[in-house]
């Protein structure tokens, strides 16, 4: 999974999650849905790549979020799009 032209502020304990819901802007939607962690955020500026584990079907997930583990809140949401081949 690739974030392109990303820019954000530094936040504590930020992770990238794939979630099964389309509209995951509110925290409760995320907490009550199926999600998978792609790991800690690599930085707050620039393009970033995150490995999706081979045993995960990416078609089961509808959006990617930037989640703060410390405070249990969603900082940002974006729909997942298939890369053009």
mmCIF file of C-alpha atoms in Angstrom:
data_model
loop_
_atom_site.group_PDB
_atom_site.id
_atom_site.type_symbol
_atom_site.label_atom_id
_atom_site.label_comp_id
_atom_site.label_asym_id
_atom_site.label_seq_id
_atom_site.Cartn_x
_atom_site.Cartn_y
_atom_site.Cartn_z
ATOM 1 C CA UNK A 1 0.000 0.000 0.000
ATOM 2 C CA UNK A 2 1.401 3.397 -0.936
ATOM 3 C CA UNK A 3 0.731 6.849 0.478
ATOM 4 C CA UNK A 4 1.651 9.485 -2.084
ATOM 5 C CA UNK A 5 2.331 13.157 -1.504
ATOM 6 C CA UNK A 6 1.555 12.648 2.178
ATOM 7 C CA UNK A 7 1.913 15.526 4.597
ATOM 8 C CA UNK A 8 0.862 15.585 8.234
ATOM 9 C CA UNK A 9 1.995 16.707 11.661
ATOM 10 C CA UNK A 10 3.951 14.578 14.120
ATOM 11 C CA UNK A 11 1.642 12.597 16.403
ATOM 12 C CA UNK A 12 2.359 10.042 19.148
ATOM 13 C CA UNK A 13 2.007 6.278 18.502
ATOM 14 C CA UNK A 14 0.540 6.584 15.009
ATOM 15 C CA UNK A 15 -0.194 3.422 13.016
ATOM 16 C CA UNK A 16 -1.637 2.646 9.597
ATOM 17 C CA UNK A 17 -4.749 0.430 9.543
ATOM 18 C CA UNK A 18 -6.741 -1.064 6.716
ATOM 19 C CA UNK A 19 -10.421 -1.137 7.739
ATOM 20 C CA UNK A 20 -13.433 -2.886 6.247
ATOM 21 C CA UNK A 21 -15.796 0.106 6.351
ATOM 22 C CA UNK A 22 -16.104 2.731 3.608
ATOM 23 C CA UNK A 23 -16.688 5.689 5.876
ATOM 24 C CA UNK A 24 -14.342 5.311 8.795
ATOM 25 C CA UNK A 25 -14.152 8.965 9.820
ATOM 26 C CA UNK A 26 -15.625 8.366 13.256
ATOM 27 C CA UNK A 27 -13.700 6.441 15.897
ATOM 28 C CA UNK A 28 -16.544 4.033 16.754
ATOM 29 C CA UNK A 29 -16.797 2.786 13.152
ATOM 30 C CA UNK A 30 -13.139 1.830 13.284
ATOM 31 C CA UNK A 31 -13.334 0.236 16.725
ATOM 32 C CA UNK A 32 -16.329 -1.877 15.672
ATOM 33 C CA UNK A 33 -14.989 -3.003 12.293
ATOM 34 C CA UNK A 34 -12.488 -5.533 11.059
ATOM 35 C CA UNK A 35 -9.060 -3.955 10.651
ATOM 36 C CA UNK A 36 -5.433 -4.904 10.131
ATOM 37 C CA UNK A 37 -2.365 -2.967 11.199
ATOM 38 C CA UNK A 38 0.302 -2.276 8.593
ATOM 39 C CA UNK A 39 2.622 -0.977 11.291
ATOM 40 C CA UNK A 40 3.840 2.322 12.635
ATOM 41 C CA UNK A 41 3.772 5.368 10.422
ATOM 42 C CA UNK A 42 7.153 5.831 8.734
ATOM 43 C CA UNK A 43 7.141 9.615 8.709
ATOM 44 C CA UNK A 44 4.950 12.671 8.471
ATOM 45 C CA UNK A 45 6.026 13.932 5.027
ATOM 46 C CA UNK A 46 6.487 12.260 1.650
ATOM 47 C CA UNK A 47 5.645 9.054 -0.169
ATOM 48 C CA UNK A 48 5.520 5.889 1.934
ATOM 49 C CA UNK A 49 5.099 2.173 1.233
ATOM 50 C CA UNK A 50 3.521 -0.356 3.602
ATOM 51 C CA UNK A 51 3.599 -4.103 3.079
ATOM 52 C CA UNK A 52 0.256 -5.900 3.113
ATOM 53 C CA UNK A 53 0.803 -9.399 4.547
ATOM 54 C CA UNK A 54 0.428 -12.164 1.935
ATOM 55 C CA UNK A 55 -2.291 -13.943 3.910
ATOM 56 C CA UNK A 56 -4.512 -10.827 3.823
ATOM 57 C CA UNK A 57 -7.082 -10.310 1.074
ATOM 58 C CA UNK A 58 -6.948 -6.555 0.362
ATOM 59 C CA UNK A 59 -10.389 -6.738 -1.283
ATOM 60 C CA UNK A 60 -11.902 -7.182 2.201
ATOM 61 C CA UNK A 61 -10.824 -3.663 3.191
ATOM 62 C CA UNK A 62 -12.367 -0.411 1.943
ATOM 63 C CA UNK A 63 -10.227 2.351 3.440
ATOM 64 C CA UNK A 64 -6.927 3.171 5.068
ATOM 65 C CA UNK A 65 -6.690 5.211 8.243
ATOM 66 C CA UNK A 66 -4.057 6.917 10.320
ATOM 67 C CA UNK A 67 -4.827 5.881 13.888
ATOM 68 C CA UNK A 68 -3.422 7.146 17.191
ATOM 69 C CA UNK A 69 -3.014 4.170 19.504
ATOM 70 C CA UNK A 70 -2.283 6.335 22.547
ATOM 71 C CA UNK A 71 -5.584 8.242 22.373
ATOM 72 C CA UNK A 72 -7.685 5.735 20.380
ATOM 73 C CA UNK A 73 -8.655 8.241 17.693
ATOM 74 C CA UNK A 74 -8.664 8.413 13.918
ATOM 75 C CA UNK A 75 -6.547 11.241 12.479
ATOM 76 C CA UNK A 76 -7.250 10.691 8.776
ATOM 77 C CA UNK A 77 -9.118 8.416 6.361
ATOM 78 C CA UNK A 78 -8.744 7.693 2.653
ATOM 79 C CA UNK A 79 -10.459 5.204 0.355
ATOM 80 C CA UNK A 80 -8.327 2.356 -0.930
ATOM 81 C CA UNK A 81 -7.746 2.432 -4.675
ATOM 82 C CA UNK A 82 -6.235 -0.257 -6.896
ATOM 83 C CA UNK A 83 -2.976 0.733 -8.507
ATOM 84 C CA UNK A 84 -3.029 1.158 -12.270
ATOM 85 C CA UNK A 85 -0.905 -1.528 -13.873
#
